[in-house]
PDB file of C-alpha atoms in Angstrom:
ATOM      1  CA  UNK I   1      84.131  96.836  82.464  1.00  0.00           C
ATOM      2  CA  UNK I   2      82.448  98.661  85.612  1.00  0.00           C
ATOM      3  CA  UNK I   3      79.048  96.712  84.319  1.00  0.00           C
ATOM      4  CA  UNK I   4      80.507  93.495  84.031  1.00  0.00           C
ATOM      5  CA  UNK I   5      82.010  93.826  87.146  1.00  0.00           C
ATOM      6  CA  UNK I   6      78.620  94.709  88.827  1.00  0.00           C
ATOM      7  CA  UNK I   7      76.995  91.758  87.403  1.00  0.00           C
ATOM      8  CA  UNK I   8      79.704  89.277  88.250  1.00  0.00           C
ATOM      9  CA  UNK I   9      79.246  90.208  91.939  1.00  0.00           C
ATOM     10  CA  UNK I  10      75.558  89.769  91.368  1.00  0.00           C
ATOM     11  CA  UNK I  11      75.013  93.617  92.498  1.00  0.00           C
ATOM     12  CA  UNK I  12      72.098  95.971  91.164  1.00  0.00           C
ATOM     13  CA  UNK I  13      73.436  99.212  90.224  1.00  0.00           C
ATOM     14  CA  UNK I  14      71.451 100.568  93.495  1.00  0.00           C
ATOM     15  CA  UNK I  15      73.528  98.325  96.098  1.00  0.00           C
ATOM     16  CA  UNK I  16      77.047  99.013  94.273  1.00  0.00           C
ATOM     17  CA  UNK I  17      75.983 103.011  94.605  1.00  0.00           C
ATOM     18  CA  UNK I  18      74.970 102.250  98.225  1.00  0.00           C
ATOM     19  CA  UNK I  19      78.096 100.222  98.796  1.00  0.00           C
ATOM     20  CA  UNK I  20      80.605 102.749  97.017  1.00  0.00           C
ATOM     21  CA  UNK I  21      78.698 105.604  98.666  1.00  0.00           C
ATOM     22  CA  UNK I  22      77.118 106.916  95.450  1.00  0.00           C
ATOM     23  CA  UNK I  23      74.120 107.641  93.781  1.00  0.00           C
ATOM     24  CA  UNK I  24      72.951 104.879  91.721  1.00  0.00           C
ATOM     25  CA  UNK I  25      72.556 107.140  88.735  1.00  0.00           C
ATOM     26  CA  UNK I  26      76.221 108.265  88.922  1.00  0.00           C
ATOM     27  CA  UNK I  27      76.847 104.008  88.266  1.00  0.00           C
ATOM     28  CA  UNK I  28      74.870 104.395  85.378  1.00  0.00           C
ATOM     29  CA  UNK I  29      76.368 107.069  84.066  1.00  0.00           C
ATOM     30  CA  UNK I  30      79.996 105.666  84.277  1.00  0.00           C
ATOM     31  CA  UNK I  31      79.105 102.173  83.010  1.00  0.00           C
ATOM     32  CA  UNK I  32      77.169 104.185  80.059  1.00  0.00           C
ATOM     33  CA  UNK I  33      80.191 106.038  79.360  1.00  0.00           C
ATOM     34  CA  UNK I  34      78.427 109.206  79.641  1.00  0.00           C
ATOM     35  CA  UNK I  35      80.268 110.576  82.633  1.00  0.00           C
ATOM     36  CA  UNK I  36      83.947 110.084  83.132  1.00  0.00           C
ATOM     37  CA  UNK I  37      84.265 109.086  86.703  1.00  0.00           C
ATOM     38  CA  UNK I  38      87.407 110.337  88.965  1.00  0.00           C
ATOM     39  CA  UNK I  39      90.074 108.330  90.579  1.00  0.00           C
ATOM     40  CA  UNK I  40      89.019 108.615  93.949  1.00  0.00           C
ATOM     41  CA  UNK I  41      84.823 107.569  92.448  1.00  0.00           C
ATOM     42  CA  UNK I  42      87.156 105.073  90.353  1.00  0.00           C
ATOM     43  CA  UNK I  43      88.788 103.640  93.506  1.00  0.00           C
ATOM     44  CA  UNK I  44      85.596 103.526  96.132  1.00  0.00           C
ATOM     45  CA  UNK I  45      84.108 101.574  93.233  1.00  0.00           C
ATOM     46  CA  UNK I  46      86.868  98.774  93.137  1.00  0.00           C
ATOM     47  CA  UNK I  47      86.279  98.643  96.687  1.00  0.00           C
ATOM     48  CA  UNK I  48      82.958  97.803  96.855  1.00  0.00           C
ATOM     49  CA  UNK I  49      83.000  95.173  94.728  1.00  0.00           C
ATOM     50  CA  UNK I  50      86.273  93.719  96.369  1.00  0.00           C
ATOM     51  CA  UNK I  51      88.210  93.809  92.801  1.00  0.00           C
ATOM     52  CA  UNK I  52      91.947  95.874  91.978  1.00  0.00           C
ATOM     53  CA  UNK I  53      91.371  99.163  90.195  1.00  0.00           C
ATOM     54  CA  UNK I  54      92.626  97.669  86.816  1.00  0.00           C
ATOM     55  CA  UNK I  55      89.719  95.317  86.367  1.00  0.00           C
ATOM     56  CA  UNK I  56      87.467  98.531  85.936  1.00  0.00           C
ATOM     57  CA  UNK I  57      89.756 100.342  83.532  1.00  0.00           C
ATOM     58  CA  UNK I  58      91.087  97.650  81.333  1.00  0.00           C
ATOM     59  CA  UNK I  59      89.740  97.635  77.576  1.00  0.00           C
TER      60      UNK I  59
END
């Protein structure tokens, strides 16, 4: 969902990190499923791409 997200804001996985105050590779990681990010990583993402929490953790 984080991905899609991303894309439909028209955001490279640098300026979301940038925006959500992360490294870029840490946005990889979550949309890849290979890191499970925390609530508070979770809600600075949702933020920055001006969307509620549940569009990121819906299946």
């Amino acid at each position: 969902m984080l991905r899609h997200a991303r894309e439909s804001a028209g955001l490279t996985q640098i300026q979301l990190g940038e925006r959500a105050g992360m490294d870029h590779k840490t946005v990889h990681r979550i949309e890849y499923g290979t890191s499970d990010p925390s609530l508070s990583m979770l809600l600075r993402l949702a933020a920055a791409l001006g969307r509620p929490l549940s569009d990121l953790v819906k299946e």
